[in-house]
XYZ file of C-alpha atoms in Angstrom:
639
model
C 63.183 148.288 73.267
C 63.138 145.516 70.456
C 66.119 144.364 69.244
C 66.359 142.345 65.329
C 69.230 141.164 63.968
C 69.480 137.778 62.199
C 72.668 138.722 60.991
C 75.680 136.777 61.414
C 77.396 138.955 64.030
C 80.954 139.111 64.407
C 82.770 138.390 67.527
C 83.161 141.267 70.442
C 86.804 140.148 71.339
C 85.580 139.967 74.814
C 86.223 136.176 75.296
C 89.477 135.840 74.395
C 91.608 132.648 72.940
C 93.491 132.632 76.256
C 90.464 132.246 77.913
C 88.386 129.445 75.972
C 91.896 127.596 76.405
C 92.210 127.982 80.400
C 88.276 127.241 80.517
C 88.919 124.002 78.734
C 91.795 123.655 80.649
C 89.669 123.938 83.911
C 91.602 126.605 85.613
C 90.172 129.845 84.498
C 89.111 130.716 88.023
C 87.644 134.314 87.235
C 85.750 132.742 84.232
C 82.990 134.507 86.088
C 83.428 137.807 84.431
C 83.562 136.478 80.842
C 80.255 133.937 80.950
C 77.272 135.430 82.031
C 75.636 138.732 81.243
C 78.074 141.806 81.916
C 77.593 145.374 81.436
C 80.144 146.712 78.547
C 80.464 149.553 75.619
C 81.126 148.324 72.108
C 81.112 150.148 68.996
C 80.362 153.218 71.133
C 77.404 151.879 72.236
C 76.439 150.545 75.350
C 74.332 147.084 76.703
C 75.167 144.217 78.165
C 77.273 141.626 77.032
C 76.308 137.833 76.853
C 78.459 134.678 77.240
C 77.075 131.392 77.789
C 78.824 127.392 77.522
C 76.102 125.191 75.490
C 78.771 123.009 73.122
C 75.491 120.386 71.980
C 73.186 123.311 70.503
C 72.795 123.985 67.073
C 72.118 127.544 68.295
C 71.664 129.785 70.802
C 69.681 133.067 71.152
C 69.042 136.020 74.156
C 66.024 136.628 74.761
C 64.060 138.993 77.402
C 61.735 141.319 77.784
C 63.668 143.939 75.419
C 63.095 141.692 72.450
C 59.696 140.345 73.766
C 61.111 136.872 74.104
C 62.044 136.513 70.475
C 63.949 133.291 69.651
C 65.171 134.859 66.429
C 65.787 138.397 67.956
C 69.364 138.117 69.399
C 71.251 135.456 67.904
C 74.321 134.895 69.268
C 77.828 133.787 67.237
C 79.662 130.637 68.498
C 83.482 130.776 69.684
C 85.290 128.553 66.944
C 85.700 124.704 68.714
C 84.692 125.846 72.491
C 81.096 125.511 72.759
C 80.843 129.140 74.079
C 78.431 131.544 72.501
C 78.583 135.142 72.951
C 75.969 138.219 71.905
C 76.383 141.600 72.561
C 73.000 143.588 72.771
C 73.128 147.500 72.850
C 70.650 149.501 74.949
C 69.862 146.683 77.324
C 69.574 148.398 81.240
C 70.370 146.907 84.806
C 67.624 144.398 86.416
C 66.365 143.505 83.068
C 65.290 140.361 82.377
C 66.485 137.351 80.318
C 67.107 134.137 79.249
C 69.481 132.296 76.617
C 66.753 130.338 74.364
C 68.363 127.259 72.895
C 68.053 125.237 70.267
C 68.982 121.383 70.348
C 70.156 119.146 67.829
C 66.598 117.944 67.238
C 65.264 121.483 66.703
C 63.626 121.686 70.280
C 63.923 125.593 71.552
C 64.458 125.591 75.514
C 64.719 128.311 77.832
C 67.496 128.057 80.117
C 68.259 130.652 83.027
C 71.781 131.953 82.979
C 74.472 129.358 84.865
C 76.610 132.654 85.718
C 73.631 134.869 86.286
C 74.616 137.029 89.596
C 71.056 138.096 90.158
C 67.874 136.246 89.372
C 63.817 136.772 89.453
C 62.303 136.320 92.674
C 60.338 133.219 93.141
C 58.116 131.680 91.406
C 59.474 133.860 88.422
C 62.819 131.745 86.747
C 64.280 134.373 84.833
C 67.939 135.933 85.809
C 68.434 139.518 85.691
C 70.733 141.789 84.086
C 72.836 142.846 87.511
C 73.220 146.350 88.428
C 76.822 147.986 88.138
C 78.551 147.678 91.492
C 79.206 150.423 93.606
C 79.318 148.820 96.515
C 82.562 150.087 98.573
C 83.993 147.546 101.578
C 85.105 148.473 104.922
C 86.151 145.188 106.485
C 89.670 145.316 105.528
C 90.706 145.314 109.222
C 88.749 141.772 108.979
C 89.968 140.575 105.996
C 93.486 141.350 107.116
C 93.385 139.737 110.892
C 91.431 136.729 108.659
C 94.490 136.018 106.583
C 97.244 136.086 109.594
C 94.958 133.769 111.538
C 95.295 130.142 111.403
C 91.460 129.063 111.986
C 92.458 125.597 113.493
C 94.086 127.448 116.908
C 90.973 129.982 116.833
C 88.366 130.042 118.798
C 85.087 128.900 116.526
C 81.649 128.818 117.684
C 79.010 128.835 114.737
C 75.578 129.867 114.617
C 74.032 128.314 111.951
C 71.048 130.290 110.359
C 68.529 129.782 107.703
C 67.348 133.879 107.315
C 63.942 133.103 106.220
C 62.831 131.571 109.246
C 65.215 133.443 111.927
C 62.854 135.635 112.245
C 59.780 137.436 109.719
C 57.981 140.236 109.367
C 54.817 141.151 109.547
C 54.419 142.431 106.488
C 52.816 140.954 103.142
C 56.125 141.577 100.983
C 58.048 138.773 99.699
C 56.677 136.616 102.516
C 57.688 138.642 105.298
C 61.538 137.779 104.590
C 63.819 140.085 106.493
C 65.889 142.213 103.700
C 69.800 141.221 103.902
C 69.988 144.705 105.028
C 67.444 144.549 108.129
C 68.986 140.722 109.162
C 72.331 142.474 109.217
C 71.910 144.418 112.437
C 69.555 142.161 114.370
C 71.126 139.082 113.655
C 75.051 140.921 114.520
C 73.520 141.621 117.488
C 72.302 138.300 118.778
C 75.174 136.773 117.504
C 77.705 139.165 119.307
C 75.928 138.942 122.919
C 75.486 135.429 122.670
C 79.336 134.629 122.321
C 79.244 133.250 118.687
C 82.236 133.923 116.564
C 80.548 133.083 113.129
C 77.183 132.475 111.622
C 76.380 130.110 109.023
C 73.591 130.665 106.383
C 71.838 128.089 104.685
C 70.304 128.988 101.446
C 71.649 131.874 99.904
C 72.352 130.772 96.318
C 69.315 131.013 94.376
C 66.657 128.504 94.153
C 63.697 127.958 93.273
C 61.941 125.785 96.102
C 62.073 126.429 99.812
C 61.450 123.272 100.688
C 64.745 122.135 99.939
C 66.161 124.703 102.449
C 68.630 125.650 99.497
C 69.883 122.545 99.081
C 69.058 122.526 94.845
C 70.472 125.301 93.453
C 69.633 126.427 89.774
C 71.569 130.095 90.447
C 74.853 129.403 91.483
C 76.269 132.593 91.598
C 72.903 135.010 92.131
C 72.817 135.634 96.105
C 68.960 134.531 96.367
C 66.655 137.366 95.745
C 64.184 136.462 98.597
C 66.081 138.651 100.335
C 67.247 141.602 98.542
C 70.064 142.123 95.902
C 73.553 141.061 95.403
C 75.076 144.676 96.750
C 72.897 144.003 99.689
C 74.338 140.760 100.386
C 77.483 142.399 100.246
C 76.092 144.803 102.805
C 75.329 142.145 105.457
C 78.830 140.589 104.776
C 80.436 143.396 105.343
C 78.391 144.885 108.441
C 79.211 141.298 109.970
C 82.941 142.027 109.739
C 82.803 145.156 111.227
C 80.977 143.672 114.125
C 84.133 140.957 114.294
C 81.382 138.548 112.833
C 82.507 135.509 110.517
C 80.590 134.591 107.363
C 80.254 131.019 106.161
C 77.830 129.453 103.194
C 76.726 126.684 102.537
C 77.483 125.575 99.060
C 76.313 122.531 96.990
C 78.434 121.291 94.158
C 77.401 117.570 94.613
C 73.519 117.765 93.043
C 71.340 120.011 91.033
C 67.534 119.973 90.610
C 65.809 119.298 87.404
C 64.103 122.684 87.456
C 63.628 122.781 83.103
C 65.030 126.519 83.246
C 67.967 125.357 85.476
C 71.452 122.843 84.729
C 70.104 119.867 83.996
C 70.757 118.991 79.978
C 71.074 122.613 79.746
C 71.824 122.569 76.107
C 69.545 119.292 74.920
C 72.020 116.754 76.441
C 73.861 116.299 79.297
C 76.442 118.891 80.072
C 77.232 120.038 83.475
C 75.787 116.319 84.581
C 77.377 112.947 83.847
C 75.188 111.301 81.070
C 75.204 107.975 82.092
C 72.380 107.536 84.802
C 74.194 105.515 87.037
C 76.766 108.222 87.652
C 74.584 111.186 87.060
C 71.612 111.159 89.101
C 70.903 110.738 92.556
C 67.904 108.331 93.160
C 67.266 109.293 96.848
C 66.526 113.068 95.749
C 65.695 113.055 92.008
C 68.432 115.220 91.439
C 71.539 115.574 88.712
C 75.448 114.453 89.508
C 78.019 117.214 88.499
C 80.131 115.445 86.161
C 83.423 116.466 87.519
C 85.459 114.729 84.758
C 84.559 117.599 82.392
C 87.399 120.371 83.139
C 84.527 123.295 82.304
C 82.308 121.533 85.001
C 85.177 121.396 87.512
C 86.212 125.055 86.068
C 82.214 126.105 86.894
C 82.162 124.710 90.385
C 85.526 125.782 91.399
C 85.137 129.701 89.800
C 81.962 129.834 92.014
C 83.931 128.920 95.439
C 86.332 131.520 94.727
C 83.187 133.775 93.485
C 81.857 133.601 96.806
C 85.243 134.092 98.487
C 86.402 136.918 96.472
C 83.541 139.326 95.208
C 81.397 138.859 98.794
C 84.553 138.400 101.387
C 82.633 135.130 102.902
C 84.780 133.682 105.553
C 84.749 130.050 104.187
C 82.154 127.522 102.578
C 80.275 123.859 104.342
C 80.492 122.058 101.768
C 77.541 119.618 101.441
C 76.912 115.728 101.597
C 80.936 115.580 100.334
C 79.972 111.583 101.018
C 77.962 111.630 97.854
C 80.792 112.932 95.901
C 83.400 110.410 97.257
C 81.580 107.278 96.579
C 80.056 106.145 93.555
C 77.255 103.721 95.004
C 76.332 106.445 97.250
C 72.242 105.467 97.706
C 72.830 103.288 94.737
C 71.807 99.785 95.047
C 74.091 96.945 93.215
C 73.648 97.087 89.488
C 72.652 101.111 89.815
C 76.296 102.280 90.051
C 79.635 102.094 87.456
C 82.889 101.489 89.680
C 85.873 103.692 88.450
C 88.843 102.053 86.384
C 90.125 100.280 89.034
C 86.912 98.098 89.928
C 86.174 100.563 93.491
C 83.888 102.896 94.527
C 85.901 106.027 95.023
C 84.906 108.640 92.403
C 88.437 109.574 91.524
C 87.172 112.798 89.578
C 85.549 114.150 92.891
C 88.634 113.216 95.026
C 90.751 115.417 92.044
C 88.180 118.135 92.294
C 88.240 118.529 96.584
C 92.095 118.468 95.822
C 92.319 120.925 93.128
C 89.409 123.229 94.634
C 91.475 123.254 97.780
C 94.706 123.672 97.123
C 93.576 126.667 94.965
C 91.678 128.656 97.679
C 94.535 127.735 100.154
C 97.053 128.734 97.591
C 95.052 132.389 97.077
C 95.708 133.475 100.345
C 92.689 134.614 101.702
C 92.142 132.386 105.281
C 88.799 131.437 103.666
C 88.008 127.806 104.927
C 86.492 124.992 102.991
C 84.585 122.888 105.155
C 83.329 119.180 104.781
C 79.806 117.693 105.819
C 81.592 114.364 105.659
C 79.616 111.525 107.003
C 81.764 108.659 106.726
C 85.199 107.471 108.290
C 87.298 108.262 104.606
C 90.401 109.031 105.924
C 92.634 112.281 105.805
C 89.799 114.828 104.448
C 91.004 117.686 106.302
C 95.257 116.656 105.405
C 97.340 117.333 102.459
C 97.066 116.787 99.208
C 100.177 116.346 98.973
C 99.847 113.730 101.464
C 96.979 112.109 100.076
C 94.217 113.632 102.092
C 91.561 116.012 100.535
C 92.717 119.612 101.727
C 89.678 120.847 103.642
C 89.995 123.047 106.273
C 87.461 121.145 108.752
C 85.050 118.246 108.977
C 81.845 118.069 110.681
C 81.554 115.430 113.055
C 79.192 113.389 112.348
C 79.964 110.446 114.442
C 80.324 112.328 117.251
C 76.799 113.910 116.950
C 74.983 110.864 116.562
C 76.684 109.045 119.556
C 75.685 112.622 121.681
C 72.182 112.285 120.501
C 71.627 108.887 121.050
C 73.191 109.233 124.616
C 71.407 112.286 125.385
C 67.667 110.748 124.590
C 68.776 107.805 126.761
C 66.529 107.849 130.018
C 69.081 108.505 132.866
C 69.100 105.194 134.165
C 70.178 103.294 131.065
C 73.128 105.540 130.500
C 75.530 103.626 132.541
C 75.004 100.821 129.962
C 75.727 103.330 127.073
C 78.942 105.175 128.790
C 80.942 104.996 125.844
C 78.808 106.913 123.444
C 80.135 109.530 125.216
C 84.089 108.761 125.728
C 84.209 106.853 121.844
C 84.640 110.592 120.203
C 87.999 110.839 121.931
C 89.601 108.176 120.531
C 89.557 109.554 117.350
C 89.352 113.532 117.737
C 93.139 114.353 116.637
C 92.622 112.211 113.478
C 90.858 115.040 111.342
C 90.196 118.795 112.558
C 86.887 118.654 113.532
C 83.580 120.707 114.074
C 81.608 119.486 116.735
C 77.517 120.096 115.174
C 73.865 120.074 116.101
C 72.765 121.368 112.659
C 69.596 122.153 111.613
C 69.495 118.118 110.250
C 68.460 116.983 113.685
C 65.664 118.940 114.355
C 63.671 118.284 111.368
C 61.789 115.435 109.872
C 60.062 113.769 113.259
C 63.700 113.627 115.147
C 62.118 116.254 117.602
C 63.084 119.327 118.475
C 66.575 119.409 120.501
C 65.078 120.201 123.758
C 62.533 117.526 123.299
C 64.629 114.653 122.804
C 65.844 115.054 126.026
C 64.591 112.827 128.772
C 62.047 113.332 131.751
C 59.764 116.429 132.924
C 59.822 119.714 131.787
C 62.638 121.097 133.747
C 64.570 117.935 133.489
C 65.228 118.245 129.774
C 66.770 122.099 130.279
C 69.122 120.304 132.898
C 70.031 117.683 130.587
C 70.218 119.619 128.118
C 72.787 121.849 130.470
C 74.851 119.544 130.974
C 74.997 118.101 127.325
C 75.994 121.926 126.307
C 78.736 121.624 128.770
C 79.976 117.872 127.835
C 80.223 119.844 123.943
C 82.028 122.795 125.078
C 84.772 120.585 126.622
C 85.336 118.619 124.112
C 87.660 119.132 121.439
C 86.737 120.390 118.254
C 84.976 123.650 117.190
C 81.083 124.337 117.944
C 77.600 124.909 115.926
C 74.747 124.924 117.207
C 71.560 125.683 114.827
C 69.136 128.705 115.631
C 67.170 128.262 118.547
C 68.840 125.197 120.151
C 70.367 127.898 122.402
C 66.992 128.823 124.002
C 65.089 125.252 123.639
C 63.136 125.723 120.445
C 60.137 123.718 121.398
C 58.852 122.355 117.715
C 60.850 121.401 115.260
C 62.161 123.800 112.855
C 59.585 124.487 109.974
C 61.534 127.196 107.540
C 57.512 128.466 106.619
C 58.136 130.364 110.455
C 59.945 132.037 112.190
C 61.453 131.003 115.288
C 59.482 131.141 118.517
C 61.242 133.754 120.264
C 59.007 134.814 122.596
C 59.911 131.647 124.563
C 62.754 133.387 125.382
C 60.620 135.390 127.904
C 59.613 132.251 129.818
C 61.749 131.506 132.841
C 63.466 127.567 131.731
C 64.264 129.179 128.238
C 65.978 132.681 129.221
C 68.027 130.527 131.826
C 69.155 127.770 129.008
C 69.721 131.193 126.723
C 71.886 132.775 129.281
C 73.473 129.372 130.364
C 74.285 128.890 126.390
C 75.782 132.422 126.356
C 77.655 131.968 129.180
C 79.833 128.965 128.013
C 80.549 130.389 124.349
C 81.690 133.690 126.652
C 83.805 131.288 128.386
C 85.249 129.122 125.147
C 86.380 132.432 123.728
C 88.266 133.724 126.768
C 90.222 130.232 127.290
C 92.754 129.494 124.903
C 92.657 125.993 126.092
C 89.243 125.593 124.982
C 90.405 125.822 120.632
C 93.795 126.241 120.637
C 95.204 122.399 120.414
C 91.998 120.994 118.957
C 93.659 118.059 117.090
C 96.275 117.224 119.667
C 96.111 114.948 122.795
C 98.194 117.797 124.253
C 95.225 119.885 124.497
C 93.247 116.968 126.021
C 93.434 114.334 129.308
C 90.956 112.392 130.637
C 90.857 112.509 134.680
C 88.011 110.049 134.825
C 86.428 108.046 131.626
C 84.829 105.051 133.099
C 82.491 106.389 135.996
C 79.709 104.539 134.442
C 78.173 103.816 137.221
C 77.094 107.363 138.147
C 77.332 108.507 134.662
C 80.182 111.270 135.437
C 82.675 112.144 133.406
C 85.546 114.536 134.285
C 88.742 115.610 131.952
C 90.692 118.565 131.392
C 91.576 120.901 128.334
C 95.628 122.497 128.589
C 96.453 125.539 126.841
C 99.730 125.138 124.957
C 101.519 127.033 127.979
C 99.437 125.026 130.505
C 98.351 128.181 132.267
C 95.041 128.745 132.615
C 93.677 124.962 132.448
C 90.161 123.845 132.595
C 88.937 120.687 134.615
C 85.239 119.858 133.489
C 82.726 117.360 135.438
C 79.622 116.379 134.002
C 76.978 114.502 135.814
C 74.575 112.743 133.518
C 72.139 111.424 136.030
C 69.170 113.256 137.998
C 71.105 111.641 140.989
C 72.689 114.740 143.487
C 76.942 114.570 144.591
C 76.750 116.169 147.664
C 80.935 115.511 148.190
C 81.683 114.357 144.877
C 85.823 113.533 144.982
C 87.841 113.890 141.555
C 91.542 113.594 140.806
C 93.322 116.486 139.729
C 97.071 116.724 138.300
C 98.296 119.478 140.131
C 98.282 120.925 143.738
C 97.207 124.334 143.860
C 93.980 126.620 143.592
C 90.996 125.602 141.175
C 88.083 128.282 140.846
C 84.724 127.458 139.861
C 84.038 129.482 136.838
C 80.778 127.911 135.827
C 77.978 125.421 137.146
C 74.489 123.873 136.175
C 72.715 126.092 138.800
C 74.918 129.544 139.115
C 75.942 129.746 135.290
C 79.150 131.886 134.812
C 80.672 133.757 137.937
C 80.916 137.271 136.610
C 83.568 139.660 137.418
C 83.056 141.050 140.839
C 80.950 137.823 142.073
C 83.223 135.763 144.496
C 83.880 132.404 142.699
C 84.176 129.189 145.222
C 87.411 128.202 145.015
C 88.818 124.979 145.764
C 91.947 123.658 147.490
C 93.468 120.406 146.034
C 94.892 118.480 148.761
C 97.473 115.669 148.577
C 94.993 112.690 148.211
C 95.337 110.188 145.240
C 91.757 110.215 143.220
C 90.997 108.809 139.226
C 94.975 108.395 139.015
C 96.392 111.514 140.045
C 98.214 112.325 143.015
C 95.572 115.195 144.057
C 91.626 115.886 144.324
C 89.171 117.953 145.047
C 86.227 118.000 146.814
C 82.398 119.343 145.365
C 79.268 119.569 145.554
C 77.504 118.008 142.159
C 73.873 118.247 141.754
C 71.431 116.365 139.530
C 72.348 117.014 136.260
C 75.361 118.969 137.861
C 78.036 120.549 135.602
C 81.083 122.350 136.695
C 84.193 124.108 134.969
C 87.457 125.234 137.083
C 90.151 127.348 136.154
C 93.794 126.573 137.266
C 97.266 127.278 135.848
């Protein structure tokens, strides 16, 4: 179908003057269904409806393949002072495809994709689609509802963190061999579920146009990728998760953008969603473009989309990524390449206003979705108040923790005793923010080895280490992720081209770490005392932190009613206990739930069970007596 009409055309009425004020206002948060393309009747007629933000053009057209890409086909009429043009184009069908065509103040005509487009052209195509009427009809609300009575930071939280491309493939020539949202959903519910994990997150799913950056540089922020299948379909796998008591988390990007030409960058001749001076608007590590979070219509953009994600696909929260660049101005800047704010620092105060406001509006909502920070840096209170001067999020990743782990865990065994406190320094700080304890998919890429072979010593060795490392994390307080195939010792580093190697998991040192992994997230969801005090020293006592000598460590985690207690001991060394004594604070019956060479004692398996006698060990007036081996882990349960 062509469409001509270089007539002025008058407005539809379907952007109202309430809503160009709350969009300039930055708190139109279902802006959404105004921008973008939308399916409507007007006049009697139907089509689809375009909206698109582009204040520096001296015009704006549609253009697709039902006007053959005609620059002067589909005009469209600007919204009085707001910088917001609008067309509406009869006859136009579901998954058609288009583009807004704009014309700059020095008469250049650019193509840009649509910033709200909810469905876009499959790779290496870059045009969005008109998106299909949804009928899709959700059956979580069982979910939804336990989701929103639940406060996440006394839940039990184990994540799986997946990038769907390279979970697994088919073998099939079609889009790469890509597993469909729909054929993940069932597989990947079911690996989750008998594994113990309690949420997976996915990496990648707004649209973009290069794999390599895993996602990372988004140019659709609000099109579910089409590498794997449609938006309903994504809704699909959301929803099929929830039934199967599955959490969903994204990972979303507001701090960068690619330079893609059809994408955000000067997206209407200038700078618009970026800031336009250089030393606040581009990142020089990646080449990419700083959201300028000082404009309310960027803020509005960026914090519509969270909600977007939250509301119209029932995700379970958001990671929100390298939140460090946002925070500080010279972020990978080098003196001279950065502007300090009004006050002569480096805090961007716009970013701190925009975690604040973004927060406080999903908490204020109501859904229980969390908002999670990859924070990298010791800026204080990111997971408090805003109203106490902290950021709002939910969580933080750990980052200090992981890279004193990982630097403890490649140690050979015998220098460990010099490193001890790599492993005890996390503890003086875990109640200070509420944590997430990660091995993400950022540590087993780029030469850093794969993390079963950054473990010390022979073959079998690095399963045991790797054992007892597991075990160290469980114990710990904070909640877990692990990244695909770290539970079965992924041998080469993860290359998103492949899939996983999962026929490793048939090989005897693999299926054992697998059901070794499976058997401690079993446990951390059936003991309370392993999530419920998380941020609280009640939840937490050392029995022994300085055995550096034998590189043991031994501590307990107390559910709030102190029934049901754990007591962990970790042996770090190749170097066998046979009678190894540790203090415990109670008299009383301790059975062994889980160790290095058993795994978990199932019901109907007799469990060793051990006495405490009166006999003052580590600082408390009782102990135990047991047998440790090389690399030896062991968890008790008491009340």
């Amino acid at each position: 179908m062509a469409v001509r009409d270089k007539k002025k055309q008058t407005e539809t009425g379907f952007i109202t003057a309430g809503d160009r004020y709350l969009f300039g206002e930055g708190t139109h948060y279902e802006i959404y269904n105004k921008l973008g393309a939308h399916p409507k009747t007007f006049d009697g007629k139907t089509g689809y409806y375009f909206a698109v933000w582009a204040p520096h053009a001296a015009s704006v057209s549609v253009v697709g393949d039902f006007n053959n890409w005609d620059p002067d086909a589909c005009p469209m009429q600007v919204l009085e002072t707001s910088g917001i043009y609008e067309r509406f184009v009869p006859g136009i069908k579901p998954g058609e495809l288009y583009k807004f065509a704009i014309t700059t103040q020095t008469g250049k005509v650019i193509f840009k994709a649509d910033p709200f487009a909810q469905y876009a052209e499959y790779r290496p195509g870059t045009a969005s689609i008109t998106a299909f009427n949804d009928s899709f009809r959700w059956s979580d609300s069982i979910w939804v509802q336990k989701r929103e009575a639940t406060n996440p930071r006394e839940a039990a939280m184990s994540i799986y963190e997946v990038h769907l491309g390279s979970w697994k493939k088919k073998n099939r020539p079609e889009k790469d061999g890509y597993y469909t949202y729909k054929e993940a959903a069932a597989e990947l519910a079911a690996y989750v579920k008998e594994m113990g994990y309690t949420h997976v997150e996915l990496m990648g799913i707004a649209e973009h146009p290069y794999d390599g950056s895993w996602g990372y540089q988004v140019t659709g922020y609000y099109a579910p990728t089409s590498r794997y299948g449609t938006p309903e379909e994504f809704k699909y796998f959301v929803n099929y998760m929830h039934k199967k008591g599955i959490g969903v988390i994204l990972d979303w990007v507001p701090a960068h953008f690619p330079r893609d030409a059809h994408g955000l960058a000067d997206f209407d001749g200038q700078a618009l969603f970026e800031y336009a001076d250089p030393r606040k608007g581009e990142h020089p590590d990646w080449g990419t473009k700083v959201f300028d979070y000082e404009k309310h219509e960027v803020s509005n953009f960026l914090i519509a989309n969270a909600l977007y994600w939250i509301e119209q696909f029932h995700v379970d929260g958001l990671r929100v990524d390298a939140v460090a660049s946002m925070l500080y101005l010279d972020y990978g800047r080098k003196d001279g390449e950065w502007v300090p704010n009004r006050y002569g620092g480096n805090q961007n105060l716009e970013a701190i206003e925009f975690f604040r406001h973004l927060n406080s509006v999903v908490a204020q909502r109501g859904h229980g979705a969390m908002v999670i920070a990859e924070e990298s840096t010791a800026w204080p209170l990111v997971t408090h108040d805003p109203k106490e001067g902290g950021l709002g999020f939910t969580f933080k990743w750990n980052m200090g923790w992981m890279h004193d782990f990982l630097e403890y865990m490649k140690l050979d065994p015998y220098f460990r005793k010099f490193n001890h406190h790599k492993m005890t320094f996390g503890l003086t700080y875990f109640n200070s923010e509420n944590f997430i304890l990660v091995l993400s998919h950022d540590e087993v890429v780029h030469l850093k080895c794969s993390m079963i072979n950054k473990m010390p010593g022979l073959f079998g060795d690095k399963f045991a280490n790797l054992k007892a490392g597991y075990t160290f994390m469980l114990g710990h307080p904070g909640k877990k992720l692990l990244f695909m195939g770290q539970d079965f010792g992924q041998l080469h580093e993860w290359d998103e081209k492949v899939s996983l190697d999962w026929h490793l998991t048939e090989e005897d040192l693999h299926k054992d770490l697998q059901n070794y992994v499976r058997d401690l997230l079993h446990i951390y969801q059936k003991h309370p005392a392993l999530y419920e005090s998380d941020d609280d020293w009640d939840g937490f006592s050392w029995i022994n932190a300085n055995d550096g000598d034998r590189s043991i460590y031994s501590f307990v985690r107390y559910a709030k009613n102190h029934k049901k207690s754990l007591l962990f001991v970790c042996n770090f060394t190749p170097v066998a206990r046979p009678d190894y004594r540790v203090g415990v604070p109670k008299r009383g019956n301790y059975t062994l739930i889980l160790d290095n060479e058993h795994g978990a004692y199932k019901t109907g398996e007799k469990a060793p069970v051990l006495k405490a006698v009166k006999s003052e060990c580590d600082g408390q007036p009782y102990s135990i007596s047991l047998p440790l081996p090389a690399y030896g882990t062991a968890i008790l349960r008491f009340s």
